[in-house]
PDB file of C-alpha atoms in Angstrom:
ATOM      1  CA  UNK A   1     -19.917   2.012  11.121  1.00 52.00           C
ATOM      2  CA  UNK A   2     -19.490  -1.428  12.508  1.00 55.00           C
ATOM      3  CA  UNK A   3     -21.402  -0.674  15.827  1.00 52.00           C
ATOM      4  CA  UNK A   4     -24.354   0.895  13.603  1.00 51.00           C
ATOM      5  CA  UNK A   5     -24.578  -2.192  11.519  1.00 51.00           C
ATOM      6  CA  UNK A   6     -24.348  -4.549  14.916  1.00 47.00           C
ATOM      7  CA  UNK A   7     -27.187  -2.409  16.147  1.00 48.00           C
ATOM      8  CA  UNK A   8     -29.301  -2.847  13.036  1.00 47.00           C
ATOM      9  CA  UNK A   9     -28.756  -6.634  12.896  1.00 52.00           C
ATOM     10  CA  UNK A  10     -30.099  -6.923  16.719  1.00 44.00           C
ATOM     11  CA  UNK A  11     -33.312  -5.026  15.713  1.00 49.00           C
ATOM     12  CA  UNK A  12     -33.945  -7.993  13.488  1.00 45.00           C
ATOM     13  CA  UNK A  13     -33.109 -10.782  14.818  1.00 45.00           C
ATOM     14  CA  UNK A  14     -33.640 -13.772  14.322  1.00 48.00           C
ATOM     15  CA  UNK A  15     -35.151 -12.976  10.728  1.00 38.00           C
ATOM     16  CA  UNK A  16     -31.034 -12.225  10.056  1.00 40.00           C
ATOM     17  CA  UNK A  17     -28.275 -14.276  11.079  1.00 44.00           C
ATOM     18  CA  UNK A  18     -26.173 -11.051  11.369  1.00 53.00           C
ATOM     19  CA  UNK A  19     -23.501 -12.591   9.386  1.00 50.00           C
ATOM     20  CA  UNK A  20     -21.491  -9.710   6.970  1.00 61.00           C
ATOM     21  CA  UNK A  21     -19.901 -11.971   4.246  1.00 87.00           C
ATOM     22  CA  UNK A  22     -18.345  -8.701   2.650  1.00 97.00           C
ATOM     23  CA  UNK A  23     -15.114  -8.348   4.287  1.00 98.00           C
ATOM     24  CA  UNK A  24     -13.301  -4.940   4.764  1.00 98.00           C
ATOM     25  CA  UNK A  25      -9.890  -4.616   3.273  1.00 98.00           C
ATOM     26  CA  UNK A  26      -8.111  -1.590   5.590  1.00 99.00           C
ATOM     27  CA  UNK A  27      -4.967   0.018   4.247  1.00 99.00           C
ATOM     28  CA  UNK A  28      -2.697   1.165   6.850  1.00 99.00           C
ATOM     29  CA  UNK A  29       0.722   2.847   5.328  1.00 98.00           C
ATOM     30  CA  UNK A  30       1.796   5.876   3.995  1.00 98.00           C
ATOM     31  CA  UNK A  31       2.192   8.096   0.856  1.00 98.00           C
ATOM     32  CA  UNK A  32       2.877   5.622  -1.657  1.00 98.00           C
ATOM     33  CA  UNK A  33      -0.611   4.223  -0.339  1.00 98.00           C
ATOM     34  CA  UNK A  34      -2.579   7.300   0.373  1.00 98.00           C
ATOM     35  CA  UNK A  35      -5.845   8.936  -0.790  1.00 98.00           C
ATOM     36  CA  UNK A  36      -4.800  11.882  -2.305  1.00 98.00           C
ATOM     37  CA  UNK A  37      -5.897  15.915  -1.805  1.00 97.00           C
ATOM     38  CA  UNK A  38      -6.747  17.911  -4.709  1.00 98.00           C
ATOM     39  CA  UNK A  39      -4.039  20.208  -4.834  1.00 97.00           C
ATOM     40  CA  UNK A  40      -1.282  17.151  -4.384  1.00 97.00           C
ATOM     41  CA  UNK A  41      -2.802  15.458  -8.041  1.00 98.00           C
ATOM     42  CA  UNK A  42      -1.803  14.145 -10.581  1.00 98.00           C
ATOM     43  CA  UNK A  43      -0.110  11.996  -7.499  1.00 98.00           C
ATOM     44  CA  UNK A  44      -2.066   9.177  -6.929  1.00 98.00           C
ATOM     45  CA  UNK A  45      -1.580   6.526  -4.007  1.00 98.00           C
ATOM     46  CA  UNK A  46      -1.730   2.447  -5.346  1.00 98.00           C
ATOM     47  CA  UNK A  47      -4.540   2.536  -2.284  1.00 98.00           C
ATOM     48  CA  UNK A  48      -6.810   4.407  -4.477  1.00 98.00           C
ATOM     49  CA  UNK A  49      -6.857   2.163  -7.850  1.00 98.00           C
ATOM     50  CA  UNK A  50      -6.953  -1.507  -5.368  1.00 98.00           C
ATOM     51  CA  UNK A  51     -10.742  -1.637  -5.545  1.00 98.00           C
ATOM     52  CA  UNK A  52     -11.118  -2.262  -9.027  1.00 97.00           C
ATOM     53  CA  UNK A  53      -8.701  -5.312  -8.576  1.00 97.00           C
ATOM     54  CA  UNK A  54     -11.569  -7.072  -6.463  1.00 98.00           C
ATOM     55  CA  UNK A  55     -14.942  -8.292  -8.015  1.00 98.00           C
ATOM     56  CA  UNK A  56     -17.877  -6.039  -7.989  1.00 97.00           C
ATOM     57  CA  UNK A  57     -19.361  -6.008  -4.306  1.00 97.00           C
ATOM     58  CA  UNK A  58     -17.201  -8.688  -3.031  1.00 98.00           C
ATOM     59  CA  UNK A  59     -14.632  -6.375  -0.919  1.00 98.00           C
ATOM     60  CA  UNK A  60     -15.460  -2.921   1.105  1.00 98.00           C
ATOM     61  CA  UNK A  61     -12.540  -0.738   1.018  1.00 98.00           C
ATOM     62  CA  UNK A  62     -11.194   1.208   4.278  1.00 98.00           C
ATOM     63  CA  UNK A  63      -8.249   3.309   2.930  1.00 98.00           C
ATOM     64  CA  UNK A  64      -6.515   4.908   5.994  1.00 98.00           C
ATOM     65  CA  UNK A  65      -3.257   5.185   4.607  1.00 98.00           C
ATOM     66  CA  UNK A  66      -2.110   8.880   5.006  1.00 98.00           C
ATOM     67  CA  UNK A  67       1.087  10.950   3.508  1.00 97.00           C
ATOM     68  CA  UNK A  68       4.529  11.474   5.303  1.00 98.00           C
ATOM     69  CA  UNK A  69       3.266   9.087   8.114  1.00 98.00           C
ATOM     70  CA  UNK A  70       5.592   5.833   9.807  1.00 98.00           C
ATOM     71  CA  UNK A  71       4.633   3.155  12.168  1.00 98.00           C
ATOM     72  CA  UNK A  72       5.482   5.677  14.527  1.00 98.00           C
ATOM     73  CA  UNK A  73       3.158   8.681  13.926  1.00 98.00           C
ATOM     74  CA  UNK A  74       0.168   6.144  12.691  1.00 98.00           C
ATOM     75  CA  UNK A  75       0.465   5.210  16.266  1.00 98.00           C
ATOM     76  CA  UNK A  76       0.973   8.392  17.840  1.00 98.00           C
ATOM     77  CA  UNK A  77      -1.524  10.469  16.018  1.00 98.00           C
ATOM     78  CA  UNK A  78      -4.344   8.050  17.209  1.00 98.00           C
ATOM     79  CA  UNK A  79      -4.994   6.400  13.561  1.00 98.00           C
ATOM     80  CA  UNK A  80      -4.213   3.265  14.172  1.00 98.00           C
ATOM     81  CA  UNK A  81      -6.480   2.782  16.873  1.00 98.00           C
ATOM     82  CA  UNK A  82      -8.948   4.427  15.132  1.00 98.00           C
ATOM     83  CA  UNK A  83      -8.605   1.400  12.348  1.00 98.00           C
ATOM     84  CA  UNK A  84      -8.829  -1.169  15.196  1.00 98.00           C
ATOM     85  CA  UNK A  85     -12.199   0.176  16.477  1.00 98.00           C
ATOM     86  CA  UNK A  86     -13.554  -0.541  12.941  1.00 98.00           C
ATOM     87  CA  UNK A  87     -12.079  -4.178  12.435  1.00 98.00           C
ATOM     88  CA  UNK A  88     -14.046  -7.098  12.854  1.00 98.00           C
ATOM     89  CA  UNK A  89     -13.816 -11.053  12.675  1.00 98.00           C
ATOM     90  CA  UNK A  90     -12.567 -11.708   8.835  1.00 98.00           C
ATOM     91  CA  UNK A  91     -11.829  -8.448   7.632  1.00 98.00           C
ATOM     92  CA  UNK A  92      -7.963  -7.980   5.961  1.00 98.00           C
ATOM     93  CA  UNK A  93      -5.121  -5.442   7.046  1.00 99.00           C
ATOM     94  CA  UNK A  94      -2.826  -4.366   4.427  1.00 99.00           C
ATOM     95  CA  UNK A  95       0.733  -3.089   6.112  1.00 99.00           C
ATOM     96  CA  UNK A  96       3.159  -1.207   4.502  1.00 99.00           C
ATOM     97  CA  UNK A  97       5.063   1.357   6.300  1.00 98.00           C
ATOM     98  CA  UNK A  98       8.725   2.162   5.937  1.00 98.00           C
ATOM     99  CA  UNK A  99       9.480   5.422   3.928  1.00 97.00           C
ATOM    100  CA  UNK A 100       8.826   7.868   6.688  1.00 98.00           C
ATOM    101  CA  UNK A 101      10.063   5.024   9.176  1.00 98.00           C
ATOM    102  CA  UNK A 102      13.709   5.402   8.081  1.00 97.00           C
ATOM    103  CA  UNK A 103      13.265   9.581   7.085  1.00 95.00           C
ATOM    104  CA  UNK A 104      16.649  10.418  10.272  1.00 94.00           C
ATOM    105  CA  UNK A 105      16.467  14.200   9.642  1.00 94.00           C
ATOM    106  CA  UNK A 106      12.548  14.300  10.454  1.00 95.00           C
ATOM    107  CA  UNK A 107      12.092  14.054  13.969  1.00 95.00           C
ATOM    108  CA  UNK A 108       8.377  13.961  14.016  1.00 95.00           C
ATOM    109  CA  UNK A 109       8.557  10.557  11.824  1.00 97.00           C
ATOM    110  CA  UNK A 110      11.848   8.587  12.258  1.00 98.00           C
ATOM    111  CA  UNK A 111      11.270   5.191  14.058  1.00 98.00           C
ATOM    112  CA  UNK A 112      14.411   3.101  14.947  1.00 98.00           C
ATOM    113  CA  UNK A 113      14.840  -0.012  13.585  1.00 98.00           C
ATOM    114  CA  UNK A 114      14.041  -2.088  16.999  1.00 98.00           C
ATOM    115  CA  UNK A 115      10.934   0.427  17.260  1.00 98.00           C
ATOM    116  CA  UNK A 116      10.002  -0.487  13.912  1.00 98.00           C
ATOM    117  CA  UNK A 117       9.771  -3.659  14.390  1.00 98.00           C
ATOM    118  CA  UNK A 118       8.343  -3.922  17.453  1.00 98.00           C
ATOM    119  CA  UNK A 119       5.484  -1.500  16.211  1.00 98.00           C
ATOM    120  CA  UNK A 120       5.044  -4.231  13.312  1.00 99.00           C
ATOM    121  CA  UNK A 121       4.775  -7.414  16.139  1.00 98.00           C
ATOM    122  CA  UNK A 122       2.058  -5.259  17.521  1.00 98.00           C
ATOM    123  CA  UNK A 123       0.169  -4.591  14.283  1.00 99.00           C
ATOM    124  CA  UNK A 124       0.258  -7.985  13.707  1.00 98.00           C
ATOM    125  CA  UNK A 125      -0.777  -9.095  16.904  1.00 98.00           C
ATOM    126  CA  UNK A 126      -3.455  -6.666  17.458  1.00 98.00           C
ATOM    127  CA  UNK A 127      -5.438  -7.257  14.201  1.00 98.00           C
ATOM    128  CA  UNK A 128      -5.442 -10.401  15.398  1.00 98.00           C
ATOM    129  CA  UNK A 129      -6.897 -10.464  18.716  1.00 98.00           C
ATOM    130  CA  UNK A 130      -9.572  -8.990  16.901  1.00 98.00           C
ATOM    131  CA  UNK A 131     -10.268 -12.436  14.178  1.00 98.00           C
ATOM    132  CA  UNK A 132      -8.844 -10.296  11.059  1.00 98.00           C
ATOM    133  CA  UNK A 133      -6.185 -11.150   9.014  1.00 98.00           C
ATOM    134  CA  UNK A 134      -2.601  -9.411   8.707  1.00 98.00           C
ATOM    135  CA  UNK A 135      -0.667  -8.876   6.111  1.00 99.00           C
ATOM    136  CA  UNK A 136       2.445  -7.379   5.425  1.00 99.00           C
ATOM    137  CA  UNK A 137       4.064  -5.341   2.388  1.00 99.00           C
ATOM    138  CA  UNK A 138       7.607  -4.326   2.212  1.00 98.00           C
ATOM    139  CA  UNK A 139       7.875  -0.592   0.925  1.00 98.00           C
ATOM    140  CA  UNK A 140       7.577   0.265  -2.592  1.00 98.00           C
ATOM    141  CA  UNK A 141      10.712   1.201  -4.330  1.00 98.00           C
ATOM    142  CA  UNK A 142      11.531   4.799  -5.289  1.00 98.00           C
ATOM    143  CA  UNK A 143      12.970   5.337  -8.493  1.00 98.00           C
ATOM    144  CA  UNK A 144      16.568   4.976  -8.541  1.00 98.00           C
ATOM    145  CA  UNK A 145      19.046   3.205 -10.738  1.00 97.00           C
ATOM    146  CA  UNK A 146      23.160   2.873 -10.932  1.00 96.00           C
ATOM    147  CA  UNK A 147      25.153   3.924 -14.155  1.00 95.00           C
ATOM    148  CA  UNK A 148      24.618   0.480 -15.351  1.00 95.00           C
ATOM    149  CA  UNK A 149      20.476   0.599 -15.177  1.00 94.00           C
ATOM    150  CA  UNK A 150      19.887  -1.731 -12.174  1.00 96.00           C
ATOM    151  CA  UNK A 151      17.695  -0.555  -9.681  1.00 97.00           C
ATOM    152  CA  UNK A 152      19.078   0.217  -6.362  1.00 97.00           C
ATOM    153  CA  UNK A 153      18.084  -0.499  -2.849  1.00 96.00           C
ATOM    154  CA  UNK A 154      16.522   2.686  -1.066  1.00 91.00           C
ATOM    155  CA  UNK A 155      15.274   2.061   2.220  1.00 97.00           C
ATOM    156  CA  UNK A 156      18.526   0.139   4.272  1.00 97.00           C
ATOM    157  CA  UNK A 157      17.113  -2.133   6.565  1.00 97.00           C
ATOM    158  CA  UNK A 158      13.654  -1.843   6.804  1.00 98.00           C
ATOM    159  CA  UNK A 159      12.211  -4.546   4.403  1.00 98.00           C
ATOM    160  CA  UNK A 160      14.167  -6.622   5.375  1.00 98.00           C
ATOM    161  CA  UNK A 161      12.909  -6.262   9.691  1.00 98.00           C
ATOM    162  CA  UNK A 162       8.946  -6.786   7.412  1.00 98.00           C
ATOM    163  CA  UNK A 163      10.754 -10.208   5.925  1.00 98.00           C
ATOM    164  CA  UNK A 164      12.091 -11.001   9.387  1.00 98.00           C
ATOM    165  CA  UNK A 165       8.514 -10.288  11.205  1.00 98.00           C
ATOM    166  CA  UNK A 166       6.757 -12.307   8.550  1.00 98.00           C
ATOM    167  CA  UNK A 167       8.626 -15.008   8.657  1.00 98.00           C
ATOM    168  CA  UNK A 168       9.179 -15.394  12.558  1.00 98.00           C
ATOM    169  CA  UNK A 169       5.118 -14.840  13.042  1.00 98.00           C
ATOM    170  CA  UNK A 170       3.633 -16.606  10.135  1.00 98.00           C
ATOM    171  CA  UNK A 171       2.248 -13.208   8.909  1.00 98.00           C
ATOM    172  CA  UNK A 172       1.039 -13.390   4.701  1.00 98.00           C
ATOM    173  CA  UNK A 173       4.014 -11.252   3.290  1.00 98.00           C
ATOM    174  CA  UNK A 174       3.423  -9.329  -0.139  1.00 98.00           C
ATOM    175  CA  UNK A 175       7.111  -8.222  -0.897  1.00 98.00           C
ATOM    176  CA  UNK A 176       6.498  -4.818  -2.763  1.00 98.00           C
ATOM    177  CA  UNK A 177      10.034  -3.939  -2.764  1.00 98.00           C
ATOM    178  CA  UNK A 178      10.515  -6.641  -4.882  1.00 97.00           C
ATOM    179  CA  UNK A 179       7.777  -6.637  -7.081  1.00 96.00           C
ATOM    180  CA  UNK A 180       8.290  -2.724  -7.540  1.00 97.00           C
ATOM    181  CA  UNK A 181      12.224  -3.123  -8.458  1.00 96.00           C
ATOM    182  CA  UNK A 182      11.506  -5.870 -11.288  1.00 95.00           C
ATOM    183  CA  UNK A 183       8.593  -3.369 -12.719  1.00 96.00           C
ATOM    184  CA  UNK A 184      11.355  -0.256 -12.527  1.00 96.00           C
ATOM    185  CA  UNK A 185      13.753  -2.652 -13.949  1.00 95.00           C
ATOM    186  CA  UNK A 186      11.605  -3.977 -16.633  1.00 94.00           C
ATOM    187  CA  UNK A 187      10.265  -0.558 -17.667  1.00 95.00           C
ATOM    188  CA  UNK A 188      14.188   0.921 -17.826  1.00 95.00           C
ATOM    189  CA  UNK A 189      15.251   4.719 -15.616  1.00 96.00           C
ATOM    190  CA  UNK A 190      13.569   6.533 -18.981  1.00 95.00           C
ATOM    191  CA  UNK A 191      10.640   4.248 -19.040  1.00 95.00           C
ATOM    192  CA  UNK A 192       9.623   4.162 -15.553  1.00 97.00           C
ATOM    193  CA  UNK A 193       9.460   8.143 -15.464  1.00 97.00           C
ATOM    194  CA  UNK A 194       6.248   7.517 -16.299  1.00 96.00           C
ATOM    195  CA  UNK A 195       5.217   5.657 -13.290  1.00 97.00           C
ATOM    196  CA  UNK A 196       6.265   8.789 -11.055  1.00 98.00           C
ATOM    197  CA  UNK A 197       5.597  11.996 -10.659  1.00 97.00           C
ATOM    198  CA  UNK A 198       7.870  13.751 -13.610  1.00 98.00           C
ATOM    199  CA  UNK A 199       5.750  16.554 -14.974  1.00 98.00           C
ATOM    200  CA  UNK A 200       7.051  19.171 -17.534  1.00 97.00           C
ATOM    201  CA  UNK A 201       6.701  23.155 -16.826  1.00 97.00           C
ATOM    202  CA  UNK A 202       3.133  23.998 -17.310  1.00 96.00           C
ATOM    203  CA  UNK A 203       2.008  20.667 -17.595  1.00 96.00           C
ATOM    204  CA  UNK A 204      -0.564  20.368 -14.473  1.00 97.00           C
ATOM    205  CA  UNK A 205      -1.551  23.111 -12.550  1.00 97.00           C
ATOM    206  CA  UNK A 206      -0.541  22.222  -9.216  1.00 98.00           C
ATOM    207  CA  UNK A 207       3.177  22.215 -10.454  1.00 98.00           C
ATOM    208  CA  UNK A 208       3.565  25.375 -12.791  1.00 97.00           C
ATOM    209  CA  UNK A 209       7.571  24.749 -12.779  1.00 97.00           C
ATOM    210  CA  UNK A 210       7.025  21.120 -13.499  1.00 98.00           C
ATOM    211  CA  UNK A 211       8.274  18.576 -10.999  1.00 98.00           C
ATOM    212  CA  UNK A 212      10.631  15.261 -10.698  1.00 98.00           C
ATOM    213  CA  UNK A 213       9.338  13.340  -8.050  1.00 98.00           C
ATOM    214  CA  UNK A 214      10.848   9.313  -8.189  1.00 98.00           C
ATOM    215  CA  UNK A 215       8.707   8.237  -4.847  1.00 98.00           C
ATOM    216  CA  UNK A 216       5.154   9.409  -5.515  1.00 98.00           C
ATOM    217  CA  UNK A 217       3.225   7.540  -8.275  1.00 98.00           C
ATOM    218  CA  UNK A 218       1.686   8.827 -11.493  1.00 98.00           C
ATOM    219  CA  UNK A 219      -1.817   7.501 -11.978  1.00 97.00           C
ATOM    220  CA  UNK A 220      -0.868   5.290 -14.167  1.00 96.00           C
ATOM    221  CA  UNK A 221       2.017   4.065 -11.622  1.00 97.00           C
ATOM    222  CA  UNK A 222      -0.556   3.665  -8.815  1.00 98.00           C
ATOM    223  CA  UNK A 223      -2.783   1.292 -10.927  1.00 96.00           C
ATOM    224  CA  UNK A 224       0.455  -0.738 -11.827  1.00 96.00           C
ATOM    225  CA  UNK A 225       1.458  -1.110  -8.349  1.00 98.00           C
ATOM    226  CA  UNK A 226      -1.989  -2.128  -7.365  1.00 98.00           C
ATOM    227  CA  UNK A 227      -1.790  -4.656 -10.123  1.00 96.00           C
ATOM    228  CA  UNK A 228       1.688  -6.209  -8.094  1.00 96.00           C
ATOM    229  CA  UNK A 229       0.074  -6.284  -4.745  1.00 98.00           C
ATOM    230  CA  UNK A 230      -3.292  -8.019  -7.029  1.00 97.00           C
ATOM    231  CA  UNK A 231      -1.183 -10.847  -8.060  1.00 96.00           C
ATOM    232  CA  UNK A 232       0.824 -10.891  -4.390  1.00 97.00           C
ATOM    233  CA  UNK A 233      -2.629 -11.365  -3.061  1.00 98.00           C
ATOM    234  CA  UNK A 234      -3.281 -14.238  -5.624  1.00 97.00           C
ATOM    235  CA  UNK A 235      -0.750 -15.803  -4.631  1.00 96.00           C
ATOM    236  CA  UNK A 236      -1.158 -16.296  -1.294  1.00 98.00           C
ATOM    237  CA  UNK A 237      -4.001 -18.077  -1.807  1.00 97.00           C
ATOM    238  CA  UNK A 238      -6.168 -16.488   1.479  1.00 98.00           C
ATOM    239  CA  UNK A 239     -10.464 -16.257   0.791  1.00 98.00           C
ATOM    240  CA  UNK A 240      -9.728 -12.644  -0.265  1.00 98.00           C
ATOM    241  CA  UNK A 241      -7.788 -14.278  -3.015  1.00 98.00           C
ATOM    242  CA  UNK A 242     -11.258 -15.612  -4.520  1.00 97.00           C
ATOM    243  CA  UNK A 243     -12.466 -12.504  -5.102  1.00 98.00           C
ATOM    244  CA  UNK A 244      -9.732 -10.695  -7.435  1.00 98.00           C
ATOM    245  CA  UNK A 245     -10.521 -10.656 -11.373  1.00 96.00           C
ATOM    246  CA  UNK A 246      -8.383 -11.705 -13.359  1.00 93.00           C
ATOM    247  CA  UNK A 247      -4.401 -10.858 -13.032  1.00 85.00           C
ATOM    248  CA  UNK A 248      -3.371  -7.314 -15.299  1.00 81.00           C
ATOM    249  CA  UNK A 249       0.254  -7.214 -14.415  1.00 81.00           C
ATOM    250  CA  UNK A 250       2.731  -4.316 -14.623  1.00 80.00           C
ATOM    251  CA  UNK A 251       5.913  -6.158 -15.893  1.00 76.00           C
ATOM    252  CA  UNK A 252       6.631  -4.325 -18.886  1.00 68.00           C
ATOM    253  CA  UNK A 253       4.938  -1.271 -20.501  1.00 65.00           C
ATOM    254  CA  UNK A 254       1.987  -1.759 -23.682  1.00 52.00           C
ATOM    255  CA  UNK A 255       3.419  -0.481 -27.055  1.00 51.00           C
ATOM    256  CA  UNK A 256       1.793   2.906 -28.092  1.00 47.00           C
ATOM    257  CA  UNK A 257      -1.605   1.742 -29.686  1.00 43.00           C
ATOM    258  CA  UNK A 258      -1.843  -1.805 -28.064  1.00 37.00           C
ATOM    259  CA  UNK A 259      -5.180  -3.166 -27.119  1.00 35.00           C
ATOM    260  CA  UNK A 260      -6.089  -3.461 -23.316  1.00 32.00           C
ATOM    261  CA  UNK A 261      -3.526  -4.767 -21.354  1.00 32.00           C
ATOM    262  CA  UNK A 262      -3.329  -8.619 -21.025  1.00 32.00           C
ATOM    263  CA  UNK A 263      -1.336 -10.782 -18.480  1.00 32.00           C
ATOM    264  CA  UNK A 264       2.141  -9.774 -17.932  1.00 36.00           C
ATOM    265  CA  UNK A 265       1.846  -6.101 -19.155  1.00 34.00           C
ATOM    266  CA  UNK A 266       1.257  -3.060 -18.353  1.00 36.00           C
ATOM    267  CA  UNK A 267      -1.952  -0.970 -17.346  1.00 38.00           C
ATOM    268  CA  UNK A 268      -2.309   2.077 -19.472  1.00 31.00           C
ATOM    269  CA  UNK A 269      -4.894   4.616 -18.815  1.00 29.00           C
TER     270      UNK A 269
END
């Protein structure tokens, strides 16, 4: 797409200055990110409800995030050198990887810890030899809490080696793992049932026997994590930053009946 529009913008020169002030926002990650098939819904990736956190026309969205994949297998399978062909001077890549990454009983996935982070270092450094910008999430948190209600770790060392790289490099960081425990522990283990994929018997045809799924996200789940990586964004204060509307957060859920969700609650839908 980029070499078409390079092409067009030659034909006329000089009457354009072949200039693209709409930056492309690529998503590179997995599940929790992901575009999802028919047959997997209701899941829903955050990837797919980050658009409407922009302004109108201000972002172009590249969403190559894709299920049960790690730094690893992105690399492997060719994808993330098919992202790099498409990046350009001042477009944005979104990293989060880590689920799959740390998945030791599937072969075709696992990725050390050193490998991990190496294959990080070289995201980073490849986006940008090409004039885009990095940045780095830590992985979402799955749904998991002690017998006292605090959310618990679930992916050992991994966001932490994300911290580490961010830090060391002076990579943007948007710690997701973070931002995704407060939410779980704001909305409670009942509450934040919602956020995931727990569907009753009969409920949605693709699951006739119903399902309990604490890593995938509800649509409603996906929107509020998109609203956390939003205000992340914000707050890193990059020229992508200028173009989110105004911050919806996903801190605690909207009484049955509320009016549209304000600052500091949650996104119903």
């Amino acid at each position: 797409m980029r070499a078409l529009l390079l092409i067009a913008c030659l034909a006329l020169w000089p009457l354009a200055a072949c200039a693209d002030p709409v930056p492309t926002v690529f998503l590179a990650g997995d599940s929790t990110m992901a575009i999802k098939r028919a047959e997997k819904r209701p899941e829903t990736g955050w990837g797919e409800a980050f658009e409407v956190q922009f302004q109108p026309g201000r972002i172009r969205l590249d969403n190559r995030a894709m299920n049960g994949r790690s730094t690893r297998s992105f690399i492997e399978e060719g994808r993330w050198q098919d992202l790099l062909d498409e990046v350009g001077a001042g477009d944005y890549v979104f990293i989060q990887f880590g689920h799959n990454d740390q998945s030791r009983h599937k072969a075709d996935r696992y990725t050390p810890p050193p490998d991990y982070r190496r294959n990080l270092e070289g995201f980073v450094d490849q986006v940008r030899e090409r004039g885009a910008t990095a940045i780095l999430l830590t992985p979402v948190a799955r749904r998991r809490f002690d017998r006292a209600g605090a959310v618990l770790d679930s992916h050992g060392d991994y966001p932490g080696l994300v911290r580490q790289v961010a830090a060391e490099r002076a990579v943007a960081l948007i710690d997701m793992e973070r931002r995704s425990q407060a939410v779980l522990g704001a909305w409670g283990d009942a509450g934040s049932k919602a956020l995931f994929l727990w569907l009753q018997a009969g409920e949605h045809g693709n699951y006739p026997e119903g399902l309990r799924d604490d890593t995938h996200f509800s649509p409603q789940g996906a929107r509020c994590m998109a609203a956390e990586v939003a205000d992340g964004l914000r707050l890193l204060g990059l020229p992508l930053s200028a173009s989110l509307k105004p911050p919806a957060r996903c801190l605690r859920p909207v009484p049955t009946g509320a009016a549209a969700a304000r600052p500091g609650t949650a996104l119903r839908g």
